[in-house]
PDB file of N, CA and C in Angstrom:
ATOM      1  N   GLY A   1      -5.406  -7.333   2.776  1.00 58.00           N
ATOM      2  CA  GLY A   1      -6.261  -7.328   3.912  1.00 58.00           C
ATOM      3  C   GLY A   1      -6.727  -8.701   4.297  1.00 58.00           C
ATOM      4  N   GLY A   2      -7.963  -8.996   3.963  1.00 72.00           N
ATOM      5  CA  GLY A   2      -8.612 -10.212   4.424  1.00 72.00           C
ATOM      6  C   GLY A   2      -8.017 -11.485   3.860  1.00 72.00           C
ATOM      7  N   LYS A   3      -7.588 -11.438   2.586  1.00 78.00           N
ATOM      8  CA  LYS A   3      -7.061 -12.642   1.944  1.00 78.00           C
ATOM      9  C   LYS A   3      -5.796 -13.131   2.650  1.00 78.00           C
ATOM     10  N   SER A   4      -4.875 -12.213   2.958  1.00 78.00           N
ATOM     11  CA  SER A   4      -3.639 -12.647   3.612  1.00 78.00           C
ATOM     12  C   SER A   4      -3.914 -13.173   5.018  1.00 78.00           C
ATOM     13  N   LEU A   5      -4.870 -12.560   5.721  1.00 77.00           N
ATOM     14  CA  LEU A   5      -5.234 -13.051   7.051  1.00 77.00           C
ATOM     15  C   LEU A   5      -5.814 -14.459   6.940  1.00 77.00           C
ATOM     16  N   CYS A   6      -6.689 -14.676   5.960  1.00 76.00           N
ATOM     17  CA  CYS A   6      -7.269 -16.010   5.764  1.00 76.00           C
ATOM     18  C   CYS A   6      -6.180 -17.041   5.495  1.00 76.00           C
ATOM     19  N   GLU A   7      -5.207 -16.681   4.663  1.00 78.00           N
ATOM     20  CA  GLU A   7      -4.108 -17.601   4.383  1.00 78.00           C
ATOM     21  C   GLU A   7      -3.296 -17.883   5.643  1.00 78.00           C
ATOM     22  N   THR A   8      -3.078 -16.854   6.455  1.00 78.00           N
ATOM     23  CA  THR A   8      -2.286 -17.001   7.677  1.00 78.00           C
ATOM     24  C   THR A   8      -2.939 -17.962   8.656  1.00 78.00           C
ATOM     25  N   VAL A   9      -4.259 -17.875   8.820  1.00 77.00           N
ATOM     26  CA  VAL A   9      -4.937 -18.702   9.821  1.00 77.00           C
ATOM     27  C   VAL A   9      -5.541 -19.972   9.234  1.00 77.00           C
ATOM     28  N   GLY A  10      -5.340 -20.208   7.935  1.00 78.00           N
ATOM     29  CA  GLY A  10      -5.750 -21.470   7.333  1.00 78.00           C
ATOM     30  C   GLY A  10      -7.182 -21.548   6.870  1.00 78.00           C
ATOM     31  N   VAL A  11      -7.792 -20.417   6.543  1.00 78.00           N
ATOM     32  CA  VAL A  11      -9.144 -20.444   5.989  1.00 78.00           C
ATOM     33  C   VAL A  11      -9.027 -20.743   4.503  1.00 78.00           C
ATOM     34  N   GLU A  12      -9.655 -21.859   4.082  1.00 76.00           N
ATOM     35  CA  GLU A  12      -9.574 -22.268   2.681  1.00 76.00           C
ATOM     36  C   GLU A  12     -10.918 -22.189   1.976  1.00 76.00           C
ATOM     37  N   GLY A  13     -11.992 -22.124   2.704  1.00 71.00           N
ATOM     38  CA  GLY A  13     -13.313 -22.067   2.100  1.00 71.00           C
ATOM     39  C   GLY A  13     -14.276 -21.380   3.041  1.00 71.00           C
ATOM     40  N   PHE A  14     -15.452 -21.156   2.562  1.00 70.00           N
ATOM     41  CA  PHE A  14     -16.449 -20.443   3.353  1.00 70.00           C
ATOM     42  C   PHE A  14     -17.713 -21.275   3.434  1.00 70.00           C
ATOM     43  N   PRO A  15     -18.445 -21.298   4.514  1.00 79.00           N
ATOM     44  CA  PRO A  15     -18.109 -20.577   5.744  1.00 79.00           C
ATOM     45  C   PRO A  15     -17.115 -21.358   6.596  1.00 79.00           C
ATOM     46  N   THR A  16     -16.156 -20.675   7.133  1.00 81.00           N
ATOM     47  CA  THR A  16     -15.167 -21.242   8.052  1.00 81.00           C
ATOM     48  C   THR A  16     -15.290 -20.511   9.372  1.00 81.00           C
ATOM     49  N   ILE A  17     -15.395 -21.262  10.455  1.00 87.00           N
ATOM     50  CA  ILE A  17     -15.493 -20.661  11.778  1.00 87.00           C
ATOM     51  C   ILE A  17     -14.258 -21.049  12.575  1.00 87.00           C
ATOM     52  N   LYS A  18     -13.549 -20.047  13.047  1.00 85.00           N
ATOM     53  CA  LYS A  18     -12.364 -20.249  13.877  1.00 85.00           C
ATOM     54  C   LYS A  18     -12.627 -19.588  15.220  1.00 85.00           C
ATOM     55  N   TYR A  19     -12.012 -20.098  16.269  1.00 85.00           N
ATOM     56  CA  TYR A  19     -12.189 -19.517  17.600  1.00 85.00           C
ATOM     57  C   TYR A  19     -10.949 -19.758  18.441  1.00 85.00           C
ATOM     58  N   GLY A  20     -10.857 -19.009  19.539  1.00 85.00           N
ATOM     59  CA  GLY A  20      -9.786 -19.233  20.504  1.00 85.00           C
ATOM     60  C   GLY A  20      -8.737 -18.146  20.478  1.00 85.00           C
ATOM     61  N   ASP A  21      -7.567 -18.507  20.946  1.00 80.00           N
ATOM     62  CA  ASP A  21      -6.436 -17.600  21.024  1.00 80.00           C
ATOM     63  C   ASP A  21      -6.077 -17.133  19.613  1.00 80.00           C
ATOM     64  N   PRO A  22      -6.034 -15.835  19.370  1.00 78.00           N
ATOM     65  CA  PRO A  22      -5.735 -15.345  18.016  1.00 78.00           C
ATOM     66  C   PRO A  22      -4.405 -15.857  17.452  1.00 78.00           C
ATOM     67  N   SER A  23      -3.481 -16.227  18.315  1.00 77.00           N
ATOM     68  CA  SER A  23      -2.213 -16.754  17.816  1.00 77.00           C
ATOM     69  C   SER A  23      -2.266 -18.261  17.591  1.00 77.00           C
ATOM     70  N   ASP A  24      -3.377 -18.878  17.920  1.00 80.00           N
ATOM     71  CA  ASP A  24      -3.516 -20.330  17.766  1.00 80.00           C
ATOM     72  C   ASP A  24      -4.990 -20.682  17.574  1.00 80.00           C
ATOM     73  N   LEU A  25      -5.591 -20.155  16.503  1.00 85.00           N
ATOM     74  CA  LEU A  25      -7.023 -20.365  16.271  1.00 85.00           C
ATOM     75  C   LEU A  25      -7.334 -21.832  16.027  1.00 85.00           C
ATOM     76  N   GLU A  26      -8.497 -22.251  16.506  1.00 88.00           N
ATOM     77  CA  GLU A  26      -8.956 -23.618  16.329  1.00 88.00           C
ATOM     78  C   GLU A  26     -10.143 -23.639  15.380  1.00 88.00           C
ATOM     79  N   ASP A  27     -10.314 -24.763  14.668  1.00 88.00           N
ATOM     80  CA  ASP A  27     -11.448 -24.921  13.764  1.00 88.00           C
ATOM     81  C   ASP A  27     -12.681 -25.343  14.542  1.00 88.00           C
ATOM     82  N   TYR A  28     -13.803 -24.704  14.259  1.00 90.00           N
ATOM     83  CA  TYR A  28     -15.080 -25.121  14.840  1.00 90.00           C
ATOM     84  C   TYR A  28     -15.560 -26.332  14.065  1.00 90.00           C
ATOM     85  N   GLN A  29     -15.882 -27.403  14.790  1.00 90.00           N
ATOM     86  CA  GLN A  29     -16.295 -28.649  14.146  1.00 90.00           C
ATOM     87  C   GLN A  29     -17.754 -29.009  14.418  1.00 90.00           C
ATOM     88  N   GLY A  30     -18.469 -28.141  15.126  1.00 88.00           N
ATOM     89  CA  GLY A  30     -19.832 -28.465  15.518  1.00 88.00           C
ATOM     90  C   GLY A  30     -20.850 -28.233  14.421  1.00 88.00           C
ATOM     91  N   GLY A  31     -22.114 -28.371  14.809  1.00 89.00           N
ATOM     92  CA  GLY A  31     -23.223 -28.186  13.884  1.00 89.00           C
ATOM     93  C   GLY A  31     -23.337 -26.746  13.417  1.00 89.00           C
ATOM     94  N   ARG A  32     -24.039 -26.545  12.311  1.00 87.00           N
ATOM     95  CA  ARG A  32     -24.156 -25.213  11.716  1.00 87.00           C
ATOM     96  C   ARG A  32     -25.547 -24.610  11.860  1.00 87.00           C
ATOM     97  N   ASP A  33     -26.448 -25.319  12.524  1.00 90.00           N
ATOM     98  CA  ASP A  33     -27.774 -24.719  12.708  1.00 90.00           C
ATOM     99  C   ASP A  33     -27.736 -23.751  13.892  1.00 90.00           C
ATOM    100  N   PHE A  34     -28.759 -22.921  14.011  1.00 93.00           N
ATOM    101  CA  PHE A  34     -28.780 -21.870  15.015  1.00 93.00           C
ATOM    102  C   PHE A  34     -28.576 -22.413  16.428  1.00 93.00           C
ATOM    103  N   ASP A  35     -29.306 -23.470  16.787  1.00 94.00           N
ATOM    104  CA  ASP A  35     -29.220 -23.990  18.153  1.00 94.00           C
ATOM    105  C   ASP A  35     -27.812 -24.479  18.500  1.00 94.00           C
ATOM    106  N   GLU A  36     -27.168 -25.181  17.561  1.00 92.00           N
ATOM    107  CA  GLU A  36     -25.809 -25.669  17.810  1.00 92.00           C
ATOM    108  C   GLU A  36     -24.818 -24.513  17.925  1.00 92.00           C
ATOM    109  N   LEU A  37     -24.938 -23.540  17.019  1.00 92.00           N
ATOM    110  CA  LEU A  37     -24.035 -22.387  17.068  1.00 92.00           C
ATOM    111  C   LEU A  37     -24.234 -21.578  18.346  1.00 92.00           C
ATOM    112  N   LYS A  38     -25.493 -21.406  18.753  1.00 94.00           N
ATOM    113  CA  LYS A  38     -25.776 -20.642  19.969  1.00 94.00           C
ATOM    114  C   LYS A  38     -25.212 -21.365  21.190  1.00 94.00           C
ATOM    115  N   LYS A  39     -25.411 -22.666  21.247  1.00 94.00           N
ATOM    116  CA  LYS A  39     -24.885 -23.454  22.371  1.00 94.00           C
ATOM    117  C   LYS A  39     -23.360 -23.311  22.444  1.00 94.00           C
ATOM    118  N   PHE A  40     -22.694 -23.386  21.300  1.00 92.00           N
ATOM    119  CA  PHE A  40     -21.250 -23.232  21.254  1.00 92.00           C
ATOM    120  C   PHE A  40     -20.836 -21.828  21.694  1.00 92.00           C
ATOM    121  N   ALA A  41     -21.477 -20.813  21.144  1.00 92.00           N
ATOM    122  CA  ALA A  41     -21.129 -19.420  21.456  1.00 92.00           C
ATOM    123  C   ALA A  41     -21.360 -19.105  22.928  1.00 92.00           C
ATOM    124  N   ASP A  42     -22.410 -19.655  23.500  1.00 93.00           N
ATOM    125  CA  ASP A  42     -22.689 -19.413  24.913  1.00 93.00           C
ATOM    126  C   ASP A  42     -21.598 -19.982  25.821  1.00 93.00           C
ATOM    127  N   GLY A  43     -20.868 -20.987  25.337  1.00 89.00           N
ATOM    128  CA  GLY A  43     -19.798 -21.596  26.120  1.00 89.00           C
ATOM    129  C   GLY A  43     -18.459 -20.887  25.989  1.00 89.00           C
ATOM    130  N   LEU A  44     -18.380 -19.936  25.065  1.00 90.00           N
ATOM    131  CA  LEU A  44     -17.132 -19.197  24.883  1.00 90.00           C
ATOM    132  C   LEU A  44     -16.975 -18.146  25.966  1.00 90.00           C
ATOM    133  N   GLY A  45     -15.776 -17.783  26.249  1.00 88.00           N
ATOM    134  CA  GLY A  45     -15.518 -16.757  27.251  1.00 88.00           C
ATOM    135  C   GLY A  45     -14.146 -16.171  27.059  1.00 88.00           C
ATOM    136  N   PRO A  46     -13.753 -15.301  27.943  1.00 88.00           N
ATOM    137  CA  PRO A  46     -12.429 -14.688  27.819  1.00 88.00           C
ATOM    138  C   PRO A  46     -11.331 -15.726  27.968  1.00 88.00           C
ATOM    139  N   LEU A  47     -10.186 -15.415  27.362  1.00 85.00           N
ATOM    140  CA  LEU A  47      -9.026 -16.298  27.405  1.00 85.00           C
ATOM    141  C   LEU A  47      -7.921 -15.658  28.225  1.00 85.00           C
ATOM    142  N   CYS A  48      -6.943 -16.442  28.555  1.00 88.00           N
ATOM    143  CA  CYS A  48      -5.747 -15.929  29.216  1.00 88.00           C
ATOM    144  C   CYS A  48      -5.166 -14.811  28.364  1.00 88.00           C
ATOM    145  N   SER A  49      -4.917 -13.671  28.985  1.00 88.00           N
ATOM    146  CA  SER A  49      -4.346 -12.516  28.287  1.00 88.00           C
ATOM    147  C   SER A  49      -3.864 -11.517  29.332  1.00 88.00           C
ATOM    148  N   PRO A  50      -3.161 -10.476  28.903  1.00 91.00           N
ATOM    149  CA  PRO A  50      -2.740  -9.472  29.892  1.00 91.00           C
ATOM    150  C   PRO A  50      -3.915  -8.857  30.652  1.00 91.00           C
ATOM    151  N   LYS A  51      -5.080  -8.804  30.026  1.00 90.00           N
ATOM    152  CA  LYS A  51      -6.255  -8.248  30.708  1.00 90.00           C
ATOM    153  C   LYS A  51      -6.963  -9.283  31.573  1.00 90.00           C
ATOM    154  N   ASN A  52      -6.638 -10.555  31.378  1.00 91.00           N
ATOM    155  CA  ASN A  52      -7.304 -11.635  32.122  1.00 91.00           C
ATOM    156  C   ASN A  52      -6.265 -12.590  32.712  1.00 91.00           C
ATOM    157  N   LEU A  53      -5.320 -12.051  33.462  1.00 93.00           N
ATOM    158  CA  LEU A  53      -4.260 -12.888  34.033  1.00 93.00           C
ATOM    159  C   LEU A  53      -4.794 -13.968  34.960  1.00 93.00           C
ATOM    160  N   ASP A  54      -5.933 -13.715  35.577  1.00 94.00           N
ATOM    161  CA  ASP A  54      -6.508 -14.702  36.492  1.00 94.00           C
ATOM    162  C   ASP A  54      -6.918 -15.985  35.760  1.00 94.00           C
ATOM    163  N   LEU A  55      -7.034 -15.939  34.431  1.00 92.00           N
ATOM    164  CA  LEU A  55      -7.410 -17.118  33.653  1.00 92.00           C
ATOM    165  C   LEU A  55      -6.190 -17.898  33.156  1.00 92.00           C
ATOM    166  N   CYS A  56      -4.992 -17.406  33.474  1.00 92.00           N
ATOM    167  CA  CYS A  56      -3.756 -18.008  32.977  1.00 92.00           C
ATOM    168  C   CYS A  56      -3.181 -19.019  33.968  1.00 92.00           C
ATOM    169  N   SER A  57      -2.471 -19.982  33.412  1.00 93.00           N
ATOM    170  CA  SER A  57      -1.705 -20.894  34.268  1.00 93.00           C
ATOM    171  C   SER A  57      -0.585 -20.081  34.909  1.00 93.00           C
ATOM    172  N   ALA A  58       0.000 -20.598  35.958  1.00 95.00           N
ATOM    173  CA  ALA A  58       1.091 -19.892  36.640  1.00 95.00           C
ATOM    174  C   ALA A  58       2.246 -19.633  35.671  1.00 95.00           C
ATOM    175  N   GLU A  59       2.553 -20.613  34.829  1.00 95.00           N
ATOM    176  CA  GLU A  59       3.648 -20.469  33.866  1.00 95.00           C
ATOM    177  C   GLU A  59       3.356 -19.363  32.851  1.00 95.00           C
ATOM    178  N   LYS A  60       2.146 -19.375  32.296  1.00 93.00           N
ATOM    179  CA  LYS A  60       1.772 -18.365  31.300  1.00 93.00           C
ATOM    180  C   LYS A  60       1.693 -16.973  31.936  1.00 93.00           C
ATOM    181  N   LYS A  61       1.165 -16.903  33.155  1.00 95.00           N
ATOM    182  CA  LYS A  61       1.070 -15.626  33.870  1.00 95.00           C
ATOM    183  C   LYS A  61       2.468 -15.026  34.065  1.00 95.00           C
ATOM    184  N   LYS A  62       3.437 -15.861  34.464  1.00 96.00           N
ATOM    185  CA  LYS A  62       4.806 -15.401  34.678  1.00 96.00           C
ATOM    186  C   LYS A  62       5.389 -14.873  33.369  1.00 96.00           C
ATOM    187  N   GLN A  63       5.160 -15.602  32.285  1.00 94.00           N
ATOM    188  CA  GLN A  63       5.673 -15.188  30.977  1.00 94.00           C
ATOM    189  C   GLN A  63       5.076 -13.841  30.552  1.00 94.00           C
ATOM    190  N   ILE A  64       3.785 -13.667  30.698  1.00 94.00           N
ATOM    191  CA  ILE A  64       3.130 -12.409  30.334  1.00 94.00           C
ATOM    192  C   ILE A  64       3.660 -11.265  31.191  1.00 94.00           C
ATOM    193  N   GLN A  65       3.808 -11.504  32.476  1.00 95.00           N
ATOM    194  CA  GLN A  65       4.306 -10.460  33.369  1.00 95.00           C
ATOM    195  C   GLN A  65       5.734 -10.054  33.006  1.00 95.00           C
ATOM    196  N   GLU A  66       6.563 -11.021  32.583  1.00 94.00           N
ATOM    197  CA  GLU A  66       7.924 -10.697  32.147  1.00 94.00           C
ATOM    198  C   GLU A  66       7.896  -9.790  30.922  1.00 94.00           C
ATOM    199  N   TYR A  67       7.036 -10.084  29.972  1.00 94.00           N
ATOM    200  CA  TYR A  67       6.927  -9.253  28.765  1.00 94.00           C
ATOM    201  C   TYR A  67       6.395  -7.869  29.115  1.00 94.00           C
ATOM    202  N   MET A  68       5.420  -7.810  29.998  1.00 94.00           N
ATOM    203  CA  MET A  68       4.830  -6.530  30.374  1.00 94.00           C
ATOM    204  C   MET A  68       5.828  -5.649  31.134  1.00 94.00           C
ATOM    205  N   ALA A  69       6.784  -6.270  31.800  1.00 95.00           N
ATOM    206  CA  ALA A  69       7.773  -5.511  32.564  1.00 95.00           C
ATOM    207  C   ALA A  69       8.876  -4.932  31.671  1.00 95.00           C
ATOM    208  N   MET A  70       8.991  -5.416  30.441  1.00 95.00           N
ATOM    209  CA  MET A  70      10.021  -4.921  29.532  1.00 95.00           C
ATOM    210  C   MET A  70       9.663  -3.528  29.034  1.00 95.00           C
ATOM    211  N   ASP A  71      10.690  -2.676  28.894  1.00 95.00           N
ATOM    212  CA  ASP A  71      10.421  -1.386  28.259  1.00 95.00           C
ATOM    213  C   ASP A  71      10.295  -1.626  26.745  1.00 95.00           C
ATOM    214  N   ALA A  72       9.834  -0.616  26.014  1.00 94.00           N
ATOM    215  CA  ALA A  72       9.544  -0.768  24.590  1.00 94.00           C
ATOM    216  C   ALA A  72      10.776  -1.214  23.797  1.00 94.00           C
ATOM    217  N   LYS A  73      11.929  -0.643  24.107  1.00 96.00           N
ATOM    218  CA  LYS A  73      13.155  -0.994  23.375  1.00 96.00           C
ATOM    219  C   LYS A  73      13.530  -2.453  23.601  1.00 96.00           C
ATOM    220  N   LYS A  74      13.490  -2.882  24.837  1.00 95.00           N
ATOM    221  CA  LYS A  74      13.838  -4.272  25.174  1.00 95.00           C
ATOM    222  C   LYS A  74      12.852  -5.244  24.511  1.00 95.00           C
ATOM    223  N   LEU A  75      11.573  -4.904  24.542  1.00 93.00           N
ATOM    224  CA  LEU A  75      10.556  -5.754  23.928  1.00 93.00           C
ATOM    225  C   LEU A  75      10.762  -5.830  22.414  1.00 93.00           C
ATOM    226  N   GLU A  76      11.081  -4.697  21.802  1.00 94.00           N
ATOM    227  CA  GLU A  76      11.333  -4.671  20.365  1.00 94.00           C
ATOM    228  C   GLU A  76      12.539  -5.540  20.006  1.00 94.00           C
ATOM    229  N   GLU A  77      13.598  -5.458  20.803  1.00 95.00           N
ATOM    230  CA  GLU A  77      14.782  -6.292  20.574  1.00 95.00           C
ATOM    231  C   GLU A  77      14.443  -7.776  20.721  1.00 95.00           C
ATOM    232  N   PHE A  78      13.640  -8.093  21.728  1.00 94.00           N
ATOM    233  CA  PHE A  78      13.236  -9.481  21.958  1.00 94.00           C
ATOM    234  C   PHE A  78      12.443 -10.010  20.769  1.00 94.00           C
ATOM    235  N   VAL A  79      11.461  -9.220  20.313  1.00 94.00           N
ATOM    236  CA  VAL A  79      10.628  -9.635  19.173  1.00 94.00           C
ATOM    237  C   VAL A  79      11.488  -9.806  17.923  1.00 94.00           C
ATOM    238  N   SER A  80      12.401  -8.869  17.684  1.00 95.00           N
ATOM    239  CA  SER A  80      13.292  -8.957  16.514  1.00 95.00           C
ATOM    240  C   SER A  80      14.133 -10.225  16.557  1.00 95.00           C
ATOM    241  N   SER A  81      14.643 -10.571  17.733  1.00 96.00           N
ATOM    242  CA  SER A  81      15.467 -11.773  17.840  1.00 96.00           C
ATOM    243  C   SER A  81      14.637 -13.024  17.548  1.00 96.00           C
ATOM    244  N   LYS A  82      13.405 -13.038  18.013  1.00 95.00           N
ATOM    245  CA  LYS A  82      12.536 -14.195  17.752  1.00 95.00           C
ATOM    246  C   LYS A  82      12.152 -14.267  16.279  1.00 95.00           C
ATOM    247  N   GLU A  83      11.950 -13.106  15.641  1.00 95.00           N
ATOM    248  CA  GLU A  83      11.653 -13.095  14.209  1.00 95.00           C
ATOM    249  C   GLU A  83      12.831 -13.642  13.409  1.00 95.00           C
ATOM    250  N   GLU A  84      14.049 -13.286  13.821  1.00 96.00           N
ATOM    251  CA  GLU A  84      15.246 -13.816  13.153  1.00 96.00           C
ATOM    252  C   GLU A  84      15.336 -15.337  13.340  1.00 96.00           C
ATOM    253  N   GLU A  85      15.036 -15.810  14.533  1.00 96.00           N
ATOM    254  CA  GLU A  85      15.027 -17.253  14.780  1.00 96.00           C
ATOM    255  C   GLU A  85      14.019 -17.949  13.871  1.00 96.00           C
ATOM    256  N   MET A  86      12.832 -17.346  13.741  1.00 95.00           N
ATOM    257  CA  MET A  86      11.798 -17.932  12.890  1.00 95.00           C
ATOM    258  C   MET A  86      12.238 -17.967  11.427  1.00 95.00           C
ATOM    259  N   LYS A  87      12.900 -16.912  10.960  1.00 96.00           N
ATOM    260  CA  LYS A  87      13.390 -16.881   9.572  1.00 96.00           C
ATOM    261  C   LYS A  87      14.402 -17.999   9.350  1.00 96.00           C
ATOM    262  N   LYS A  88      15.307 -18.191  10.311  1.00 96.00           N
ATOM    263  CA  LYS A  88      16.314 -19.233  10.168  1.00 96.00           C
ATOM    264  C   LYS A  88      15.670 -20.623  10.149  1.00 96.00           C
ATOM    265  N   ILE A  89      14.732 -20.846  11.040  1.00 96.00           N
ATOM    266  CA  ILE A  89      14.043 -22.139  11.086  1.00 96.00           C
ATOM    267  C   ILE A  89      13.310 -22.385   9.775  1.00 96.00           C
ATOM    268  N   SER A  90      12.637 -21.356   9.268  1.00 95.00           N
ATOM    269  CA  SER A  90      11.908 -21.485   8.005  1.00 95.00           C
ATOM    270  C   SER A  90      12.870 -21.777   6.856  1.00 95.00           C
ATOM    271  N   SER A  91      13.992 -21.083   6.828  1.00 96.00           N
ATOM    272  CA  SER A  91      14.995 -21.302   5.782  1.00 96.00           C
ATOM    273  C   SER A  91      15.564 -22.715   5.875  1.00 96.00           C
ATOM    274  N   ASP A  92      15.902 -23.156   7.085  1.00 96.00           N
ATOM    275  CA  ASP A  92      16.420 -24.513   7.277  1.00 96.00           C
ATOM    276  C   ASP A  92      15.394 -25.554   6.830  1.00 96.00           C
ATOM    277  N   PHE A  93      14.128 -25.311   7.135  1.00 96.00           N
ATOM    278  CA  PHE A  93      13.072 -26.241   6.741  1.00 96.00           C
ATOM    279  C   PHE A  93      12.955 -26.297   5.218  1.00 96.00           C
ATOM    280  N   ASP A  94      12.973 -25.125   4.575  1.00 96.00           N
ATOM    281  CA  ASP A  94      12.884 -25.079   3.108  1.00 96.00           C
ATOM    282  C   ASP A  94      14.027 -25.855   2.470  1.00 96.00           C
ATOM    283  N   LYS A  95      15.244 -25.697   3.013  1.00 96.00           N
ATOM    284  CA  LYS A  95      16.408 -26.424   2.482  1.00 96.00           C
ATOM    285  C   LYS A  95      16.232 -27.929   2.679  1.00 96.00           C
ATOM    286  N   PHE A  96      15.700 -28.307   3.830  1.00 97.00           N
ATOM    287  CA  PHE A  96      15.461 -29.724   4.116  1.00 97.00           C
ATOM    288  C   PHE A  96      14.461 -30.315   3.128  1.00 97.00           C
ATOM    289  N   VAL A  97      13.365 -29.589   2.886  1.00 96.00           N
ATOM    290  CA  VAL A  97      12.335 -30.061   1.952  1.00 96.00           C
ATOM    291  C   VAL A  97      12.904 -30.156   0.533  1.00 96.00           C
ATOM    292  N   GLU A  98      13.717 -29.167   0.154  1.00 95.00           N
ATOM    293  CA  GLU A  98      14.354 -29.214  -1.167  1.00 95.00           C
ATOM    294  C   GLU A  98      15.225 -30.463  -1.296  1.00 95.00           C
ATOM    295  N   GLY A  99      15.976 -30.785  -0.230  1.00 94.00           N
ATOM    296  CA  GLY A  99      16.806 -31.986  -0.235  1.00 94.00           C
ATOM    297  C   GLY A  99      15.971 -33.249  -0.365  1.00 94.00           C
ATOM    298  N   LEU A 100      14.864 -33.298   0.364  1.00 94.00           N
ATOM    299  CA  LEU A 100      13.967 -34.451   0.251  1.00 94.00           C
ATOM    300  C   LEU A 100      13.392 -34.572  -1.157  1.00 94.00           C
ATOM    301  N   GLN A 101      12.991 -33.429  -1.725  1.00 94.00           N
ATOM    302  CA  GLN A 101      12.434 -33.440  -3.078  1.00 94.00           C
ATOM    303  C   GLN A 101      13.465 -33.945  -4.073  1.00 94.00           C
ATOM    304  N   LYS A 102      14.708 -33.496  -3.907  1.00 93.00           N
ATOM    305  CA  LYS A 102      15.771 -33.937  -4.809  1.00 93.00           C
ATOM    306  C   LYS A 102      16.004 -35.441  -4.671  1.00 93.00           C
ATOM    307  N   GLN A 103      16.032 -35.936  -3.430  1.00 92.00           N
ATOM    308  CA  GLN A 103      16.174 -37.376  -3.209  1.00 92.00           C
ATOM    309  C   GLN A 103      15.051 -38.141  -3.863  1.00 92.00           C
ATOM    310  N   TYR A 104      13.837 -37.625  -3.748  1.00 91.00           N
ATOM    311  CA  TYR A 104      12.667 -38.287  -4.345  1.00 91.00           C
ATOM    312  C   TYR A 104      12.795 -38.329  -5.865  1.00 91.00           C
ATOM    313  N   GLU A 105      13.175 -37.179  -6.440  1.00 91.00           N
ATOM    314  CA  GLU A 105      13.289 -37.105  -7.893  1.00 91.00           C
ATOM    315  C   GLU A 105      14.436 -37.950  -8.417  1.00 91.00           C
ATOM    316  N   ASP A 106      15.547 -38.034  -7.659  1.00 90.00           N
ATOM    317  CA  ASP A 106      16.699 -38.824  -8.079  1.00 90.00           C
ATOM    318  C   ASP A 106      16.484 -40.318  -7.825  1.00 90.00           C
ATOM    319  N   GLY A 107      15.584 -40.624  -6.877  1.00 77.00           N
ATOM    320  CA  GLY A 107      15.384 -42.003  -6.451  1.00 77.00           C
ATOM    321  C   GLY A 107      14.614 -42.788  -7.406  1.00 77.00           C
TER     322      GLY A 107
END
């Protein structure tokens, strides 16, 4: 549950405050007293999303609309293809790091 989510978004200690797009959370760097936190929270608002297209750039709006127009099967195929791409990139990166480590150890 919570532990894997914390690892995914980079929470290493407590208290950690993250905000923003759930797929790209940002670290809160401001003060921790009530007034600073309240000032920060009061400035937060909705983000670009399918429910708030008016807050999106033209490019992001077009991308969201394309995804929303896909039927479930097409969307599932698209997501699967991107997951496969991510696995390959991750595997290639791991091999690259292993090669660097070997060079370091042999050097």
